[in-house]
Amino acid sequence: MSEKREPHLKMLLNPAHFLSFGFGSGFSPIAPGTAGTAITIPLFWLLSSLTPLQYLLVVLVMFLIGVWVCEVTTRYLGVHDHGAIVWDEVVGYLLTMVMIPAELVWMIVGFFVFRLFDIWKPWPTRDLDRRVKGGFGIMLDDVMAAVYSSITMQIILYIWR
């Protein structure tokens, strides 16, 4: 983690790091982005009772908080988009699931669809990831992946039903 080698637990005491590391899920030794997405499934379930507008407002606030916390953690670590920073996956998954039923099968499908687009990074996602730096850049590429994922989920839902 660059020059800063604080124990994970100590870093999690800082609220900005706690959020940017996805409540600690970003410290997963295997696939931290996947772990960050997975811990968001119960959060989606909790938010699913909101109206679509309320849901989007919560996600917008989470995005804005994410820009700040990811910037704080990036500056602290001295590494742009460190692998343990997974708040962008949290927000990305929640955007993927806009207006998707809170049923286990759809939550799992959404998980895999979002992970696919987050890893694949189709145009212009990959370009944005390379060009836009800081907290905003960290959040933006996952928002773009979520746009592709959300469209895909709506198509799958439409075909299925």
Short mmCIF file of N, CA and C in Angstrom, two decimals, residues 42-158:
data_model
loop_
_atom_site.label_atom_id
_atom_site.label_comp_id
_atom_site.label_asym_id
_atom_site.label_seq_id
_atom_site.Cartn_x
_atom_site.Cartn_y
_atom_site.Cartn_z
N PRO A 42 -27.01 -7.05 0.34
CA PRO A 42 -27.97 -6.75 1.43
C PRO A 42 -28.36 -5.27 1.48
N LEU A 43 -27.44 -4.39 1.13
CA LEU A 43 -27.76 -2.96 1.11
C LEU A 43 -28.83 -2.68 0.05
N PHE A 44 -28.68 -3.30 -1.12
CA PHE A 44 -29.71 -3.15 -2.16
C PHE A 44 -31.06 -3.63 -1.64
N TRP A 45 -31.06 -4.77 -0.98
CA TRP A 45 -32.31 -5.32 -0.46
C TRP A 45 -32.96 -4.33 0.52
N LEU A 46 -32.15 -3.71 1.37
CA LEU A 46 -32.68 -2.73 2.32
C LEU A 46 -33.25 -1.49 1.62
N LEU A 47 -32.59 -1.07 0.55
CA LEU A 47 -33.03 0.14 -0.17
C LEU A 47 -34.17 -0.13 -1.15
N SER A 48 -34.44 -1.37 -1.44
CA SER A 48 -35.41 -1.72 -2.49
C SER A 48 -36.84 -1.29 -2.17
N SER A 49 -37.14 -1.01 -0.93
CA SER A 49 -38.50 -0.57 -0.58
C SER A 49 -38.72 0.92 -0.87
N LEU A 50 -37.66 1.63 -1.21
CA LEU A 50 -37.78 3.06 -1.55
C LEU A 50 -38.44 3.22 -2.92
N THR A 51 -39.03 4.37 -3.15
CA THR A 51 -39.53 4.67 -4.49
C THR A 51 -38.31 4.82 -5.41
N PRO A 52 -38.49 4.69 -6.72
CA PRO A 52 -37.34 4.87 -7.62
C PRO A 52 -36.62 6.21 -7.43
N LEU A 53 -37.38 7.27 -7.22
CA LEU A 53 -36.75 8.59 -7.02
C LEU A 53 -35.95 8.62 -5.72
N GLN A 54 -36.52 8.10 -4.64
CA GLN A 54 -35.79 8.06 -3.37
C GLN A 54 -34.53 7.21 -3.51
N TYR A 55 -34.66 6.08 -4.17
CA TYR A 55 -33.53 5.17 -4.38
C TYR A 55 -32.41 5.90 -5.13
N LEU A 56 -32.77 6.57 -6.23
CA LEU A 56 -31.76 7.29 -7.01
C LEU A 56 -31.13 8.43 -6.22
N LEU A 57 -31.90 9.10 -5.39
CA LEU A 57 -31.33 10.17 -4.56
C LEU A 57 -30.32 9.61 -3.56
N VAL A 58 -30.64 8.47 -2.96
CA VAL A 58 -29.69 7.83 -2.03
C VAL A 58 -28.42 7.45 -2.77
N VAL A 59 -28.56 6.88 -3.96
CA VAL A 59 -27.39 6.47 -4.74
C VAL A 59 -26.58 7.69 -5.17
N LEU A 60 -27.25 8.78 -5.53
CA LEU A 60 -26.55 10.01 -5.89
C LEU A 60 -25.73 10.52 -4.71
N VAL A 61 -26.32 10.53 -3.53
CA VAL A 61 -25.59 10.97 -2.33
C VAL A 61 -24.40 10.03 -2.09
N MET A 62 -24.61 8.74 -2.26
CA MET A 62 -23.51 7.78 -2.08
C MET A 62 -22.41 8.02 -3.10
N PHE A 63 -22.78 8.39 -4.33
CA PHE A 63 -21.79 8.71 -5.36
C PHE A 63 -20.97 9.93 -4.93
N LEU A 64 -21.65 10.98 -4.49
CA LEU A 64 -20.95 12.20 -4.08
C LEU A 64 -20.04 11.94 -2.88
N ILE A 65 -20.53 11.18 -1.93
CA ILE A 65 -19.68 10.79 -0.79
C ILE A 65 -18.50 9.98 -1.31
N GLY A 66 -18.75 9.11 -2.28
CA GLY A 66 -17.70 8.28 -2.85
C GLY A 66 -16.58 9.08 -3.51
N VAL A 67 -16.95 10.14 -4.21
CA VAL A 67 -15.92 10.99 -4.82
C VAL A 67 -14.98 11.50 -3.73
N TRP A 68 -15.56 11.95 -2.63
CA TRP A 68 -14.76 12.49 -1.54
C TRP A 68 -13.93 11.41 -0.85
N VAL A 69 -14.57 10.31 -0.42
CA VAL A 69 -13.82 9.30 0.34
C VAL A 69 -12.75 8.62 -0.50
N CYS A 70 -13.03 8.41 -1.78
CA CYS A 70 -12.01 7.80 -2.65
C CYS A 70 -10.83 8.74 -2.86
N GLU A 71 -11.13 10.03 -2.96
CA GLU A 71 -10.05 11.03 -3.08
C GLU A 71 -9.20 11.05 -1.82
N VAL A 72 -9.84 11.06 -0.65
CA VAL A 72 -9.12 11.08 0.62
C VAL A 72 -8.21 9.85 0.74
N THR A 73 -8.74 8.69 0.44
CA THR A 73 -7.96 7.45 0.57
C THR A 73 -6.86 7.38 -0.47
N THR A 74 -7.14 7.81 -1.69
CA THR A 74 -6.12 7.82 -2.74
C THR A 74 -4.95 8.72 -2.34
N ARG A 75 -5.25 9.89 -1.86
CA ARG A 75 -4.17 10.81 -1.44
C ARG A 75 -3.39 10.24 -0.26
N TYR A 76 -4.11 9.61 0.68
CA TYR A 76 -3.45 9.05 1.84
C TYR A 76 -2.50 7.91 1.45
N LEU A 77 -2.97 7.04 0.57
CA LEU A 77 -2.15 5.89 0.16
C LEU A 77 -1.09 6.27 -0.87
N GLY A 78 -1.32 7.37 -1.59
CA GLY A 78 -0.39 7.76 -2.65
C GLY A 78 -0.49 6.87 -3.87
N VAL A 79 -1.62 6.19 -4.03
CA VAL A 79 -1.84 5.28 -5.16
C VAL A 79 -3.21 5.58 -5.74
N HIS A 80 -3.27 5.83 -7.06
CA HIS A 80 -4.57 6.07 -7.69
C HIS A 80 -5.33 4.76 -7.83
N ASP A 81 -6.55 4.75 -7.36
CA ASP A 81 -7.47 3.61 -7.46
C ASP A 81 -6.85 2.31 -6.95
N HIS A 82 -6.36 2.37 -5.74
CA HIS A 82 -5.82 1.18 -5.07
C HIS A 82 -6.88 0.08 -5.10
N GLY A 83 -6.46 -1.16 -5.25
CA GLY A 83 -7.38 -2.28 -5.36
C GLY A 83 -8.33 -2.45 -4.20
N ALA A 84 -7.94 -1.97 -3.02
CA ALA A 84 -8.80 -2.10 -1.84
C ALA A 84 -9.93 -1.07 -1.82
N ILE A 85 -9.83 -0.05 -2.67
CA ILE A 85 -10.90 0.96 -2.74
C ILE A 85 -12.04 0.36 -3.55
N VAL A 86 -13.17 0.10 -2.88
CA VAL A 86 -14.28 -0.58 -3.55
C VAL A 86 -15.62 0.16 -3.40
N TRP A 87 -15.60 1.38 -2.88
CA TRP A 87 -16.85 2.12 -2.77
C TRP A 87 -17.47 2.33 -4.15
N ASP A 88 -16.64 2.43 -5.17
CA ASP A 88 -17.14 2.57 -6.53
C ASP A 88 -17.94 1.34 -6.96
N GLU A 89 -17.54 0.16 -6.50
CA GLU A 89 -18.32 -1.05 -6.79
C GLU A 89 -19.65 -1.04 -6.05
N VAL A 90 -19.64 -0.52 -4.84
CA VAL A 90 -20.89 -0.43 -4.06
C VAL A 90 -21.90 0.41 -4.82
N VAL A 91 -21.49 1.60 -5.23
CA VAL A 91 -22.39 2.50 -5.96
C VAL A 91 -22.73 1.92 -7.33
N GLY A 92 -21.76 1.32 -7.99
CA GLY A 92 -22.01 0.73 -9.31
C GLY A 92 -23.06 -0.36 -9.27
N TYR A 93 -22.98 -1.24 -8.28
CA TYR A 93 -23.98 -2.31 -8.16
C TYR A 93 -25.36 -1.72 -7.88
N LEU A 94 -25.42 -0.73 -7.00
CA LEU A 94 -26.71 -0.12 -6.69
C LEU A 94 -27.32 0.54 -7.93
N LEU A 95 -26.50 1.18 -8.76
CA LEU A 95 -27.01 1.75 -10.01
C LEU A 95 -27.47 0.67 -10.97
N THR A 96 -26.76 -0.43 -11.01
CA THR A 96 -27.15 -1.55 -11.87
C THR A 96 -28.55 -2.02 -11.53
N MET A 97 -28.90 -1.97 -10.26
CA MET A 97 -30.14 -2.57 -9.77
C MET A 97 -31.33 -1.61 -9.72
N VAL A 98 -31.21 -0.44 -10.33
CA VAL A 98 -32.32 0.51 -10.36
C VAL A 98 -33.53 -0.15 -11.02
N MET A 99 -34.64 -0.16 -10.30
CA MET A 99 -35.91 -0.69 -10.79
C MET A 99 -35.86 -2.18 -11.14
N ILE A 100 -35.02 -2.89 -10.42
CA ILE A 100 -34.94 -4.35 -10.55
C ILE A 100 -35.58 -4.95 -9.30
N PRO A 101 -36.39 -6.00 -9.46
CA PRO A 101 -37.03 -6.60 -8.27
C PRO A 101 -36.01 -7.10 -7.26
N ALA A 102 -36.34 -6.93 -5.99
CA ALA A 102 -35.46 -7.37 -4.90
C ALA A 102 -35.71 -8.85 -4.61
N GLU A 103 -35.48 -9.65 -5.61
CA GLU A 103 -35.60 -11.10 -5.50
C GLU A 103 -34.21 -11.68 -5.67
N LEU A 104 -33.93 -12.75 -4.95
CA LEU A 104 -32.59 -13.31 -4.92
C LEU A 104 -32.03 -13.58 -6.32
N VAL A 105 -32.82 -14.14 -7.19
CA VAL A 105 -32.32 -14.46 -8.53
C VAL A 105 -31.86 -13.19 -9.26
N TRP A 106 -32.64 -12.10 -9.14
CA TRP A 106 -32.27 -10.85 -9.82
C TRP A 106 -31.06 -10.20 -9.17
N MET A 107 -30.93 -10.33 -7.85
CA MET A 107 -29.76 -9.77 -7.18
C MET A 107 -28.49 -10.50 -7.62
N ILE A 108 -28.59 -11.80 -7.82
CA ILE A 108 -27.43 -12.58 -8.27
C ILE A 108 -27.12 -12.28 -9.73
N VAL A 109 -28.13 -12.23 -10.58
CA VAL A 109 -27.90 -11.89 -11.98
C VAL A 109 -27.27 -10.50 -12.08
N GLY A 110 -27.80 -9.55 -11.33
CA GLY A 110 -27.24 -8.19 -11.33
C GLY A 110 -25.79 -8.17 -10.88
N PHE A 111 -25.48 -8.99 -9.88
CA PHE A 111 -24.10 -9.11 -9.40
C PHE A 111 -23.17 -9.52 -10.54
N PHE A 112 -23.54 -10.57 -11.26
CA PHE A 112 -22.68 -11.07 -12.34
C PHE A 112 -22.63 -10.12 -13.53
N VAL A 113 -23.76 -9.51 -13.86
CA VAL A 113 -23.77 -8.55 -14.98
C VAL A 113 -22.89 -7.35 -14.65
N PHE A 114 -23.02 -6.82 -13.43
CA PHE A 114 -22.17 -5.68 -13.07
C PHE A 114 -20.70 -6.06 -13.05
N ARG A 115 -20.35 -7.20 -12.48
CA ARG A 115 -18.94 -7.62 -12.44
C ARG A 115 -18.40 -7.76 -13.87
N LEU A 116 -19.20 -8.31 -14.78
CA LEU A 116 -18.78 -8.46 -16.18
C LEU A 116 -18.41 -7.10 -16.78
N PHE A 117 -19.31 -6.14 -16.66
CA PHE A 117 -19.06 -4.83 -17.26
C PHE A 117 -17.97 -4.05 -16.52
N ASP A 118 -17.86 -4.25 -15.21
CA ASP A 118 -16.83 -3.57 -14.44
C ASP A 118 -15.44 -4.08 -14.83
N ILE A 119 -15.33 -5.35 -15.09
CA ILE A 119 -14.04 -5.93 -15.50
C ILE A 119 -13.76 -5.64 -16.98
N TRP A 120 -14.76 -5.80 -17.81
CA TRP A 120 -14.61 -5.62 -19.26
C TRP A 120 -14.32 -4.16 -19.62
N LYS A 121 -15.00 -3.25 -18.99
CA LYS A 121 -14.86 -1.80 -19.22
C LYS A 121 -15.00 -1.43 -20.71
N PRO A 122 -16.18 -1.65 -21.29
CA PRO A 122 -16.37 -1.28 -22.70
C PRO A 122 -16.29 0.23 -22.89
N TRP A 123 -16.05 0.64 -24.13
CA TRP A 123 -15.93 2.05 -24.47
C TRP A 123 -17.16 2.79 -24.01
N PRO A 124 -17.04 3.97 -23.47
CA PRO A 124 -15.84 4.75 -23.18
C PRO A 124 -15.31 4.52 -21.75
N THR A 125 -15.76 3.48 -21.10
CA THR A 125 -15.40 3.24 -19.71
C THR A 125 -13.90 3.15 -19.52
N ARG A 126 -13.22 2.35 -20.35
CA ARG A 126 -11.77 2.17 -20.21
C ARG A 126 -11.03 3.49 -20.42
N ASP A 127 -11.48 4.28 -21.40
CA ASP A 127 -10.85 5.59 -21.64
C ASP A 127 -11.03 6.52 -20.45
N LEU A 128 -12.23 6.54 -19.89
CA LEU A 128 -12.47 7.37 -18.71
C LEU A 128 -11.60 6.93 -17.54
N ASP A 129 -11.47 5.62 -17.38
CA ASP A 129 -10.66 5.07 -16.29
C ASP A 129 -9.21 5.54 -16.40
N ARG A 130 -8.70 5.65 -17.62
CA ARG A 130 -7.30 6.07 -17.84
C ARG A 130 -7.12 7.57 -17.73
N ARG A 131 -8.12 8.33 -18.15
CA ARG A 131 -7.94 9.78 -18.27
C ARG A 131 -8.40 10.59 -17.07
N VAL A 132 -9.43 10.15 -16.39
CA VAL A 132 -9.99 10.94 -15.29
C VAL A 132 -9.44 10.38 -13.99
N LYS A 133 -8.74 11.20 -13.26
CA LYS A 133 -8.07 10.75 -12.03
C LYS A 133 -8.79 11.25 -10.79
N GLY A 134 -8.28 10.86 -9.65
CA GLY A 134 -8.83 11.30 -8.37
C GLY A 134 -10.09 10.54 -8.02
N GLY A 135 -10.76 11.00 -6.99
CA GLY A 135 -11.97 10.35 -6.52
C GLY A 135 -13.06 10.30 -7.58
N PHE A 136 -13.19 11.39 -8.35
CA PHE A 136 -14.21 11.42 -9.40
C PHE A 136 -13.92 10.36 -10.46
N GLY A 137 -12.68 10.22 -10.84
CA GLY A 137 -12.30 9.22 -11.83
C GLY A 137 -12.54 7.81 -11.35
N ILE A 138 -12.23 7.56 -10.08
CA ILE A 138 -12.46 6.23 -9.50
C ILE A 138 -13.94 5.88 -9.58
N MET A 139 -14.78 6.83 -9.24
CA MET A 139 -16.22 6.59 -9.24
C MET A 139 -16.80 6.52 -10.65
N LEU A 140 -16.27 7.33 -11.56
CA LEU A 140 -16.87 7.48 -12.89
C LEU A 140 -16.82 6.20 -13.72
N ASP A 141 -15.72 5.47 -13.69
CA ASP A 141 -15.66 4.29 -14.55
C ASP A 141 -16.65 3.22 -14.10
N ASP A 142 -16.91 3.14 -12.79
CA ASP A 142 -17.89 2.17 -12.31
C ASP A 142 -19.32 2.64 -12.59
N VAL A 143 -19.54 3.93 -12.61
CA VAL A 143 -20.86 4.45 -13.00
C VAL A 143 -21.12 4.10 -14.47
N MET A 144 -20.11 4.25 -15.31
CA MET A 144 -20.27 3.88 -16.72
C MET A 144 -20.54 2.38 -16.86
N ALA A 145 -19.81 1.56 -16.13
CA ALA A 145 -20.06 0.11 -16.15
C ALA A 145 -21.49 -0.17 -15.68
N ALA A 146 -21.95 0.59 -14.69
CA ALA A 146 -23.31 0.41 -14.17
C ALA A 146 -24.36 0.82 -15.19
N VAL A 147 -24.08 1.82 -16.01
CA VAL A 147 -25.03 2.21 -17.06
C VAL A 147 -25.22 1.03 -18.02
N TYR A 148 -24.12 0.45 -18.48
CA TYR A 148 -24.21 -0.72 -19.35
C TYR A 148 -24.93 -1.87 -18.64
N SER A 149 -24.61 -2.07 -17.38
CA SER A 149 -25.20 -3.16 -16.61
C SER A 149 -26.70 -2.95 -16.41
N SER A 150 -27.08 -1.73 -16.10
CA SER A 150 -28.49 -1.42 -15.86
C SER A 150 -29.32 -1.63 -17.13
N ILE A 151 -28.79 -1.18 -18.25
CA ILE A 151 -29.48 -1.39 -19.53
C ILE A 151 -29.62 -2.89 -19.80
N THR A 152 -28.55 -3.63 -19.58
CA THR A 152 -28.57 -5.08 -19.79
C THR A 152 -29.59 -5.74 -18.86
N MET A 153 -29.63 -5.33 -17.60
CA MET A 153 -30.58 -5.90 -16.66
C MET A 153 -32.03 -5.60 -17.08
N GLN A 154 -32.28 -4.41 -17.56
CA GLN A 154 -33.63 -4.07 -18.01
C GLN A 154 -34.04 -4.93 -19.20
N ILE A 155 -33.10 -5.17 -20.11
CA ILE A 155 -33.38 -6.03 -21.28
C ILE A 155 -33.66 -7.47 -20.81
N ILE A 156 -32.82 -7.98 -19.92
CA ILE A 156 -33.01 -9.35 -19.40
C ILE A 156 -34.37 -9.44 -18.70
N LEU A 157 -34.68 -8.47 -17.87
CA LEU A 157 -35.96 -8.46 -17.15
C LEU A 157 -37.12 -8.42 -18.12
N TYR A 158 -37.03 -7.59 -19.14
CA TYR A 158 -38.10 -7.47 -20.15
C TYR A 158 -38.30 -8.80 -20.89
#
